[in-house]
Amino acid sequence: MIEHRPDAATAKQELTAKYPSKLAKKRGQQMVANKVEDGNVVPEVLANSRTAPGIITQRGCTYAGCKGVILGPTRDIVNITHGPIGCGFYSWLTRRNMTDPGPDGENYMLYSFSSDLHENEIVFGGEKKLEAAVREANELFHPKAISIFSTCPVGLIGDDVHAVARKMKEELGINVFGFSCEGYKGVSQSAGHHIANNQVFKHIVGLDDQVRGQKKFRVNLLGEYNIGGDAFEIEELFKRCGFELVATFSGNSTYGQFANAQTADLNMVMCHRSINYVAEMMEKKYGIPWIKVNFVSANATAKSLIKMAEYFEDAELLARTKAICEEELAKVEVMRKKYAARTHGKSVVLFVGGSRAHHYQELFKELEMKVLAAGYEFAHRDDYEGRKVLPTIKVDADSRNIEELHVEKDEALYRAYLSERKERLEAEGYTFSDYAGMMPEMDTDSLVIDDISSYETEKLIELWKPDVFCAGIKEKFVIQKMGIPCKQLHNYDVGGPYNAFRGAVNFYRDIDRMANSPVWKLTLASWQEESVESASPVLEPALA
């Protein structure tokens, strides 16, 4: 920890000082010294803009967002990557998504399926090889559904994965559908999320209209991916409170749950960036309202559970939910005080994902740590500034590159009483279809950086020397070689779960271990510890 850090505006100047003027101007628009004014008005930040060529950043490709993030955690759909085997890394599950295979044991998450295109197919086309791959997967596993993911070479040679999917669907009699998610198609993995949302909604949601399980308090959880078992913690709480979880998009999920999701009465959006499209489309077609929730941190979990219970206007459900929250918060508070006594006053920066850099700030506040800076890899302006800026966001060529589905009300399945309940509750002050964004909840003079580069990461560490740096696996070891502990918030390394009440305590413990470990003082090489004078070369007598 250093005593005199440069302020956010000075740090911004230092981070862009070495850039050519054109690049410095653009990066300057993507870095903002935060200032929260009345009405939660915050400065505008440039986001969802293409990374300058030659700059190394944290971002992933469109294919990674579609296959890796959204469809990857679904256990009983066979996901085939159509492309060279070099793209197959993401066809094998690379994140720590967990699942409960259930009584049927159907789980393909640990398999890697690829059409394995070679030079011959790149020249003459790969559709025949893709058809053979779909048939082989069906013969071996007999899955409920098969999905096909396009990689960059497939888009360049013009293979029609959707035509192959239609042909195989008719031939095999199961649901087969494709994703035009070529890696180059968007600014980042965010485009892949949107493409995945569209196809899941178009090809799966609404296929099964039978109401299963409990008839009331039925909910969907959107944007929770069960990293390290996070979803298991949330599911247990839902059960204790009395909510019926119909489907999660897409941690610990199944094809059947997606198909049945339109029978829920309320959608809750956890990761706003990756899944808000499904929430919007389900409201238009079926009348299901959505609310923003956060199950990262004990206080945020309690607020979200109580808001869910209030929506259903059931006194018994609300009383039970409040009692459970009160009981759990009391237990968490004992542990929070223990760990906060050791982490109080320490500092942290977070550069992760599309909601995690926001959600995890709640946990650091509970640890009484100061957030110096934060930013997202693939966010849009509304993730920073709130959905109120949506009408002012310009639609550019990259946005037009993603299909916008035209969704209309389903006259048979639309439930008008849900819309009427929404109107009534809104009149009483209940908030729907809204996300306030990350910046209104950050301190004035904290620094917001969109799409941080590797150079800026190292420079920021030199300037501010935070006690903990939160990022992903690509950045982790560079940061730690600079003597700063890095908490990997994409996959948690071997940690977690970090959601809900017990997860909060896990997080307190792990951050305390990192921030207070003496090992970080031992990372300097011997020559780095010496003073300038003593570090002068000392020649051996024989060589002098």
XYZ file of C-alpha atoms in Angstrom:
544
model
C 0.000 0.000 0.000
C 1.406 3.450 -0.860
C 0.548 6.626 0.976
C 0.402 9.162 -1.838
C -1.269 7.836 -4.961
C -1.771 10.164 -7.911
C -5.449 11.019 -8.323
C -7.590 9.481 -11.087
C -7.132 12.360 -13.537
C -3.331 12.275 -13.142
C -3.284 8.495 -13.451
C -5.286 8.753 -16.686
C -2.689 11.163 -18.127
C 0.137 8.817 -17.142
C -1.593 5.805 -18.719
C -2.034 7.507 -22.103
C 1.159 9.614 -22.182
C 3.159 7.140 -24.281
C 0.471 6.562 -26.907
C 0.414 8.247 -30.361
C -1.975 11.219 -30.274
C -4.825 9.534 -32.181
C -4.753 6.477 -29.953
C -4.337 8.589 -26.813
C -7.463 10.553 -27.775
C -9.506 7.385 -28.206
C -8.209 5.753 -25.021
C -8.888 9.011 -23.202
C -12.571 8.597 -24.075
C -12.478 5.058 -22.661
C -11.002 6.220 -19.314
C -13.065 8.370 -16.980
C -12.425 9.870 -13.570
C -15.763 9.043 -12.014
C -18.038 11.792 -10.714
C -21.508 10.968 -9.403
C -23.932 13.899 -9.557
C -27.578 14.270 -8.567
C -29.849 11.740 -10.206
C -26.938 9.288 -10.525
C -25.638 11.214 -13.525
C -22.095 10.081 -14.366
C -19.607 11.002 -17.117
C -19.974 9.344 -20.518
C -17.508 6.550 -21.280
C -16.707 5.129 -24.719
C -17.469 1.393 -24.671
C -18.108 -1.509 -27.073
C -15.582 0.028 -29.453
C -13.073 -2.013 -31.449
C -9.652 -2.425 -29.865
C -6.866 -0.586 -31.718
C -4.758 -3.015 -33.801
C -1.566 -3.991 -32.013
C -2.955 -3.425 -28.527
C -3.173 -6.518 -26.319
C -6.304 -6.476 -24.141
C -8.368 -8.907 -22.086
C -11.077 -9.437 -24.708
C -12.212 -12.720 -26.238
C -13.831 -13.393 -29.624
C -17.486 -13.698 -30.657
C -17.265 -17.500 -30.841
C -15.890 -17.643 -27.288
C -18.829 -15.585 -26.003
C -21.411 -17.725 -27.804
C -20.024 -21.208 -27.189
C -17.836 -20.663 -24.152
C -20.089 -18.446 -22.038
C -23.753 -19.003 -22.932
C -24.041 -22.556 -24.280
C -21.011 -24.101 -22.583
C -22.649 -24.645 -19.164
C -25.666 -26.534 -20.632
C -25.027 -30.200 -19.980
C -27.316 -32.144 -22.334
C -26.843 -30.328 -25.659
C -24.002 -31.601 -27.864
C -22.109 -28.462 -28.937
C -20.114 -28.993 -32.158
C -17.492 -26.443 -33.190
C -17.375 -26.208 -36.989
C -13.818 -25.225 -37.831
C -10.164 -26.247 -37.665
C -9.086 -28.071 -34.528
C -7.056 -24.999 -33.559
C -10.384 -23.342 -32.708
C -11.322 -26.430 -30.699
C -9.878 -25.128 -27.448
C -13.164 -23.422 -26.639
C -15.151 -26.445 -27.815
C -13.749 -28.139 -24.723
C -15.162 -26.508 -21.629
C -12.465 -24.153 -20.350
C -14.343 -22.485 -17.498
C -15.127 -23.986 -14.093
C -18.854 -24.313 -14.863
C -20.286 -27.000 -12.594
C -23.409 -29.078 -13.069
C -25.523 -31.723 -11.407
C -26.092 -34.439 -14.051
C -29.268 -35.563 -12.273
C -30.784 -39.041 -12.381
C -30.264 -39.501 -16.150
C -26.555 -38.648 -15.884
C -26.645 -36.917 -19.265
C -23.660 -34.563 -19.300
C -21.605 -33.651 -22.388
C -19.832 -30.671 -20.849
C -16.540 -32.513 -20.509
C -16.449 -33.636 -24.142
C -14.930 -31.664 -27.026
C -16.796 -31.885 -30.342
C -15.226 -30.448 -33.513
C -15.738 -30.990 -37.253
C -11.919 -30.693 -37.571
C -11.693 -28.857 -40.911
C -8.495 -29.374 -42.925
C -7.032 -27.609 -45.966
C -9.212 -29.654 -48.334
C -12.445 -28.404 -46.710
C -11.155 -24.825 -46.561
C -10.767 -24.969 -50.364
C -13.796 -27.098 -51.348
C -16.193 -26.460 -48.438
C -16.846 -28.245 -45.152
C -20.608 -28.816 -45.090
C -20.360 -32.548 -45.894
C -17.861 -33.036 -43.086
C -20.145 -31.132 -40.710
C -23.101 -33.357 -41.653
C -20.953 -36.422 -40.920
C -19.956 -34.961 -37.535
C -23.597 -34.335 -36.575
C -24.594 -37.887 -37.565
C -21.666 -39.384 -35.643
C -22.474 -37.386 -32.494
C -26.110 -38.464 -32.683
C -25.216 -42.145 -33.132
C -22.800 -42.093 -30.210
C -24.752 -40.054 -27.661
C -28.429 -39.821 -28.750
C -28.734 -36.265 -27.351
C -31.931 -34.203 -27.135
C -30.341 -31.465 -29.257
C -27.192 -30.638 -31.227
C -25.900 -27.121 -31.801
C -23.292 -25.971 -34.337
C -20.902 -23.050 -33.812
C -19.197 -21.227 -36.700
C -15.551 -20.180 -36.404
C -13.702 -17.553 -38.465
C -12.664 -19.835 -41.381
C -16.267 -21.053 -41.774
C -17.478 -17.502 -42.260
C -14.708 -16.779 -44.754
C -15.382 -19.830 -46.973
C -19.181 -19.425 -46.728
C -20.350 -22.728 -45.237
C -24.079 -22.496 -44.410
C -24.344 -24.042 -40.941
C -28.047 -23.193 -40.737
C -28.843 -25.155 -43.909
C -26.911 -28.131 -42.541
C -28.780 -27.806 -39.220
C -32.171 -27.809 -40.976
C -31.225 -30.866 -43.039
C -29.939 -32.785 -39.997
C -32.968 -31.824 -37.918
C -35.249 -33.365 -40.527
C -33.051 -36.433 -41.000
C -32.398 -37.217 -37.310
C -35.682 -36.056 -35.784
C -34.020 -34.047 -32.997
C -33.521 -30.309 -32.578
C -30.414 -29.156 -34.484
C -29.600 -25.456 -34.801
C -26.628 -23.302 -35.729
C -24.914 -20.091 -34.598
C -23.265 -17.612 -37.014
C -20.755 -16.675 -34.338
C -17.561 -16.321 -36.349
C -14.877 -14.943 -34.048
C -14.319 -11.745 -36.041
C -18.017 -10.857 -36.184
C -18.178 -8.352 -33.335
C -16.160 -6.037 -31.149
C -15.728 -8.701 -28.453
C -17.365 -11.767 -26.924
C -20.401 -9.543 -26.259
C -21.543 -10.109 -29.854
C -21.424 -13.856 -29.206
C -23.693 -13.473 -26.176
C -26.265 -11.646 -28.307
C -26.118 -14.259 -31.085
C -26.501 -17.078 -28.535
C -29.483 -15.333 -26.891
C -31.224 -15.002 -30.258
C -30.818 -18.614 -31.295
C -31.719 -20.118 -27.917
C -34.864 -17.978 -27.881
C -35.744 -18.797 -31.491
C -35.059 -22.555 -31.421
C -35.714 -23.721 -27.837
C -37.693 -21.399 -25.530
C -41.427 -22.135 -25.712
C -41.227 -25.688 -27.091
C -42.608 -27.285 -23.896
C -45.635 -25.620 -22.307
C -46.303 -28.098 -19.497
C -46.153 -26.507 -16.044
C -43.964 -28.756 -13.906
C -43.255 -28.586 -10.179
C -44.750 -25.959 -7.915
C -47.500 -23.868 -9.567
C -46.681 -20.571 -7.879
C -43.635 -18.362 -7.270
C -42.056 -19.603 -10.527
C -38.864 -17.817 -11.584
C -36.030 -17.955 -14.136
C -32.495 -16.854 -13.277
C -30.719 -15.292 -16.273
C -26.976 -14.690 -16.517
C -25.724 -17.061 -13.787
C -23.132 -19.566 -15.049
C -22.390 -21.706 -11.972
C -18.682 -20.973 -11.779
C -17.234 -22.881 -8.839
C -20.735 -23.928 -7.719
C -22.254 -20.423 -7.382
C -25.632 -21.549 -8.752
C -25.865 -24.393 -6.236
C -25.781 -21.849 -3.391
C -28.525 -19.756 -5.013
C -30.693 -22.777 -5.826
C -30.619 -23.928 -2.212
C -31.734 -20.482 -1.021
C -34.585 -20.390 -3.541
C -35.769 -23.748 -2.258
C -35.656 -22.640 1.396
C -37.573 -19.452 0.629
C -40.185 -21.260 -1.487
C -39.393 -20.136 -5.061
C -39.708 -22.625 -7.921
C -36.690 -22.267 -10.236
C -37.863 -23.152 -13.743
C -34.643 -22.460 -15.669
C -31.227 -20.899 -15.273
C -29.563 -19.384 -18.343
C -27.294 -21.203 -18.293
C -25.435 -22.523 -15.247
C -26.483 -26.044 -14.192
C -29.089 -26.001 -16.970
C -30.707 -28.444 -19.358
C -32.328 -28.274 -22.761
C -35.694 -29.123 -21.194
C -35.478 -26.212 -18.752
C -34.851 -23.738 -21.618
C -37.831 -25.194 -23.512
C -40.057 -24.713 -20.469
C -38.768 -21.279 -19.377
C -41.826 -19.375 -20.624
C -43.898 -20.923 -17.794
C -42.113 -18.754 -15.193
C -43.791 -15.679 -13.679
C -40.651 -13.573 -13.218
C -37.226 -13.312 -14.865
C -34.246 -12.182 -12.790
C -31.195 -10.839 -14.617
C -27.859 -11.401 -12.907
C -25.246 -10.629 -15.618
C -26.895 -7.776 -17.456
C -24.543 -7.700 -20.442
C -24.652 -11.347 -21.414
C -28.362 -12.104 -21.172
C -30.591 -8.990 -21.095
C -31.698 -9.773 -24.672
C -33.535 -12.957 -23.578
C -35.280 -11.074 -20.762
C -36.503 -8.396 -23.179
C -37.760 -10.930 -25.742
C -39.557 -13.077 -23.139
C -41.395 -10.029 -21.833
C -42.539 -9.028 -25.334
C -43.669 -12.520 -26.328
C -44.978 -13.965 -23.054
C -45.515 -10.947 -20.786
C -42.951 -12.065 -18.164
C -41.471 -8.993 -16.388
C -37.794 -8.885 -15.435
C -35.840 -7.367 -12.571
C -32.107 -6.898 -11.976
C -30.684 -8.976 -9.126
C -27.255 -9.574 -7.630
C -26.326 -12.582 -5.498
C -22.686 -11.535 -5.072
C -22.305 -10.378 -1.423
C -24.465 -11.053 1.598
C -26.280 -7.713 1.575
C -26.965 -7.844 -2.175
C -28.300 -11.396 -1.819
C -30.725 -10.373 0.922
C -31.953 -7.379 -1.109
C -32.507 -9.526 -4.195
C -34.388 -12.289 -2.346
C -36.674 -9.795 -0.618
C -37.360 -8.001 -3.905
C -38.320 -11.330 -5.492
C -40.694 -12.097 -2.618
C -42.274 -8.633 -2.784
C -43.083 -9.179 -6.470
C -45.348 -12.148 -5.677
C -47.384 -10.133 -3.101
C -47.644 -13.119 -0.761
C -47.312 -12.279 2.949
C -46.201 -15.780 3.966
C -43.499 -15.929 1.267
C -42.221 -12.469 2.178
C -42.114 -13.223 5.920
C -40.267 -16.512 5.372
C -37.757 -14.882 3.003
C -37.065 -12.021 5.399
C -36.582 -14.467 8.304
C -34.066 -16.524 6.298
C -32.159 -13.389 5.259
C -32.051 -12.124 8.845
C -30.776 -15.473 10.112
C -28.087 -15.748 7.415
C -26.957 -12.120 7.660
C -26.404 -12.534 11.412
C -24.128 -15.508 10.791
C -22.255 -13.743 7.986
C -21.755 -10.600 10.085
C -19.701 -12.498 12.667
C -17.289 -13.638 9.947
C -17.325 -10.302 8.138
C -16.138 -8.478 11.250
C -13.373 -11.017 11.776
C -11.980 -10.617 8.248
C -12.711 -6.887 7.820
C -10.506 -6.200 10.849
C -7.604 -7.517 8.727
C -8.577 -6.023 5.357
C -9.858 -2.608 6.476
C -8.301 0.220 4.435
C -6.676 -1.995 1.816
C -7.204 -1.223 -1.865
C -8.366 -3.153 -4.912
C -8.877 -2.702 -8.646
C -11.201 -4.888 -10.758
C -11.092 -5.481 -14.522
C -13.341 -8.389 -15.370
C -16.260 -9.434 -17.551
C -19.501 -7.617 -18.116
C -20.994 -7.440 -14.600
C -18.463 -9.022 -12.261
C -16.371 -5.845 -11.963
C -19.525 -4.231 -10.572
C -20.998 -7.060 -8.515
C -17.778 -7.895 -6.661
C -17.399 -4.312 -5.468
C -20.183 -5.134 -2.975
C -18.018 -7.822 -1.390
C -15.022 -5.523 -1.148
C -17.186 -2.891 0.544
C -18.221 -5.511 3.101
C -14.489 -6.141 3.670
C -14.060 -2.358 4.146
C -11.608 -2.161 1.228
C -11.380 0.774 -1.184
C -12.069 0.279 -4.905
C -9.571 2.479 -6.766
C -10.498 1.552 -10.327
C -12.744 -0.797 -12.277
C -13.733 -1.597 -15.823
C -15.176 -4.215 -18.098
C -13.781 -6.310 -20.938
C -16.833 -6.275 -23.193
C -19.440 -3.952 -21.733
C -21.617 -1.363 -23.453
C -22.323 2.128 -22.141
C -25.477 1.030 -20.309
C -23.399 -1.378 -18.188
C -21.386 1.605 -16.967
C -23.910 4.439 -16.916
C -27.227 2.598 -16.582
C -30.012 1.717 -19.022
C -31.233 5.312 -19.034
C -28.575 6.009 -21.708
C -29.905 3.339 -24.101
C -31.778 5.845 -26.330
C -28.558 7.839 -26.805
C -26.310 4.939 -27.860
C -25.512 5.131 -31.571
C -26.082 1.996 -33.653
C -22.847 1.385 -35.565
C -21.802 -1.116 -38.223
C -20.709 -3.688 -35.640
C -24.116 -3.565 -33.938
C -25.907 -3.959 -37.292
C -23.823 -7.064 -37.868
C -25.893 -8.907 -35.241
C -29.389 -10.099 -36.147
C -32.205 -8.294 -34.305
C -35.136 -10.657 -33.871
C -38.589 -9.271 -34.516
C -40.588 -10.531 -31.533
C -44.368 -10.246 -31.255
C -46.858 -11.121 -28.548
C -47.847 -14.813 -28.512
C -51.629 -14.520 -28.243
C -51.980 -18.035 -26.823
C -49.185 -17.906 -24.242
C -49.050 -14.200 -23.303
C -50.182 -13.715 -19.694
C -51.755 -10.295 -19.373
C -52.098 -10.611 -15.582
C -48.297 -10.465 -15.249
C -48.233 -7.147 -17.111
C -51.086 -5.856 -14.938
C -49.172 -6.831 -11.786
C -46.103 -5.037 -13.146
C -48.078 -1.838 -13.755
C -49.589 -1.964 -10.264
C -46.243 -2.525 -8.540
C -44.504 0.139 -10.624
C -47.100 2.623 -9.425
C -46.045 1.725 -5.873
C -42.358 2.345 -6.653
C -41.178 -1.190 -7.512
C -38.473 -1.129 -10.218
C -38.605 -3.346 -13.308
C -36.515 -3.612 -16.485
C -33.774 -1.394 -15.140
C -30.077 -1.512 -14.349
C -28.443 1.527 -12.782
C -24.971 0.580 -14.037
C -21.617 0.348 -12.294
C -20.486 3.968 -12.140
C -23.268 5.441 -9.942
C -22.205 3.028 -7.180
C -18.493 3.877 -7.415
C -16.806 6.665 -5.493
C -16.206 10.024 -7.115
C -12.570 10.220 -8.304
C -12.271 6.463 -8.772
C -11.018 5.567 -12.240
C -13.153 3.725 -14.821
C -11.276 2.078 -17.711
C -12.989 0.217 -20.535
C -11.053 -2.573 -22.305
C -7.835 -2.110 -20.321
C -4.643 -3.112 -22.154
C -1.704 -5.101 -20.817
C 0.485 -1.966 -20.906
C -2.093 0.020 -18.926
C -2.394 -2.838 -16.422
C 1.340 -2.760 -15.677
C 1.413 1.045 -15.589
C -1.537 1.171 -13.200
C 0.236 -1.223 -10.835
C 3.364 0.971 -10.920
C 1.301 4.080 -10.117
C -1.093 2.771 -7.509
C 0.250 -0.547 -6.192
C -3.170 -1.879 -5.116
C -3.271 -4.562 -2.430
C -5.355 -6.861 -4.655
C -5.848 -6.877 -8.441
C -8.895 -8.729 -9.824
C -8.661 -9.921 -13.428
C -8.607 -13.097 -15.521
C -6.201 -15.942 -16.124
C -4.387 -14.164 -19.000
C -3.321 -11.306 -16.740
C -2.865 -13.224 -13.503
C 0.799 -14.231 -13.676
C 2.120 -10.929 -15.058
C 0.401 -9.145 -12.172
C 1.727 -11.579 -9.588
C 5.271 -11.296 -10.940
C 4.976 -7.601 -10.087
C 4.364 -8.554 -6.457
C 0.589 -7.952 -6.401
C -1.842 -10.807 -5.605
C -4.323 -11.386 -8.442
C -7.784 -12.732 -7.692
C -8.989 -14.538 -10.783
C -12.675 -13.625 -10.997
C -13.600 -15.455 -14.196
C -13.010 -18.969 -12.873
C -11.886 -18.357 -9.266
C -8.852 -20.668 -9.799
C -9.665 -23.396 -7.245
C -11.853 -21.165 -5.045
C -15.567 -20.558 -4.693
C -18.449 -20.666 -4.570
C -18.614 -16.928 -3.883
C -22.340 -16.288 -4.342
C -25.010 -15.878 -1.663
C -24.343 -15.967 2.086
C -21.913 -18.859 2.451
C -20.148 -17.761 -0.711
C -19.552 -14.311 0.785
C -17.740 -15.868 3.743
C -15.612 -17.951 1.339
C -14.653 -14.752 -0.456
C -13.783 -12.880 2.761
C -11.451 -15.720 3.768
C -9.738 -15.988 0.364
C -9.168 -12.230 0.022
C -7.785 -12.016 3.556
C -5.311 -14.791 2.716
C -4.205 -12.963 -0.434
C -4.029 -9.418 0.888
C -2.234 -10.335 4.103
C 0.075 -13.056 2.866
C 3.785 -12.239 3.472
C 4.743 -14.087 0.297
C 4.235 -10.984 -1.887
C 7.126 -9.254 -0.121
C 9.402 -12.074 -1.269
C 8.743 -11.777 -5.005
C 11.554 -9.319 -5.806
C 14.782 -10.719 -7.216
C 17.912 -10.018 -5.187
C 19.129 -7.333 -7.602
C 15.776 -5.536 -7.361
C 16.101 -5.288 -3.583
C 19.559 -3.683 -3.665
C 20.068 0.065 -3.756
C 21.313 1.690 -6.951
C 24.840 2.047 -5.530
C 25.119 -1.463 -4.251
C 23.597 -2.834 -7.444
C 26.589 -1.643 -9.487
C 28.426 -4.568 -11.121
C 31.067 -6.102 -8.874
C 33.799 -7.697 -10.951
C 35.520 -10.829 -9.783
C 39.265 -10.244 -9.070
C 40.310 -12.620 -11.840
C 38.308 -10.588 -14.372
C 39.200 -7.140 -13.059
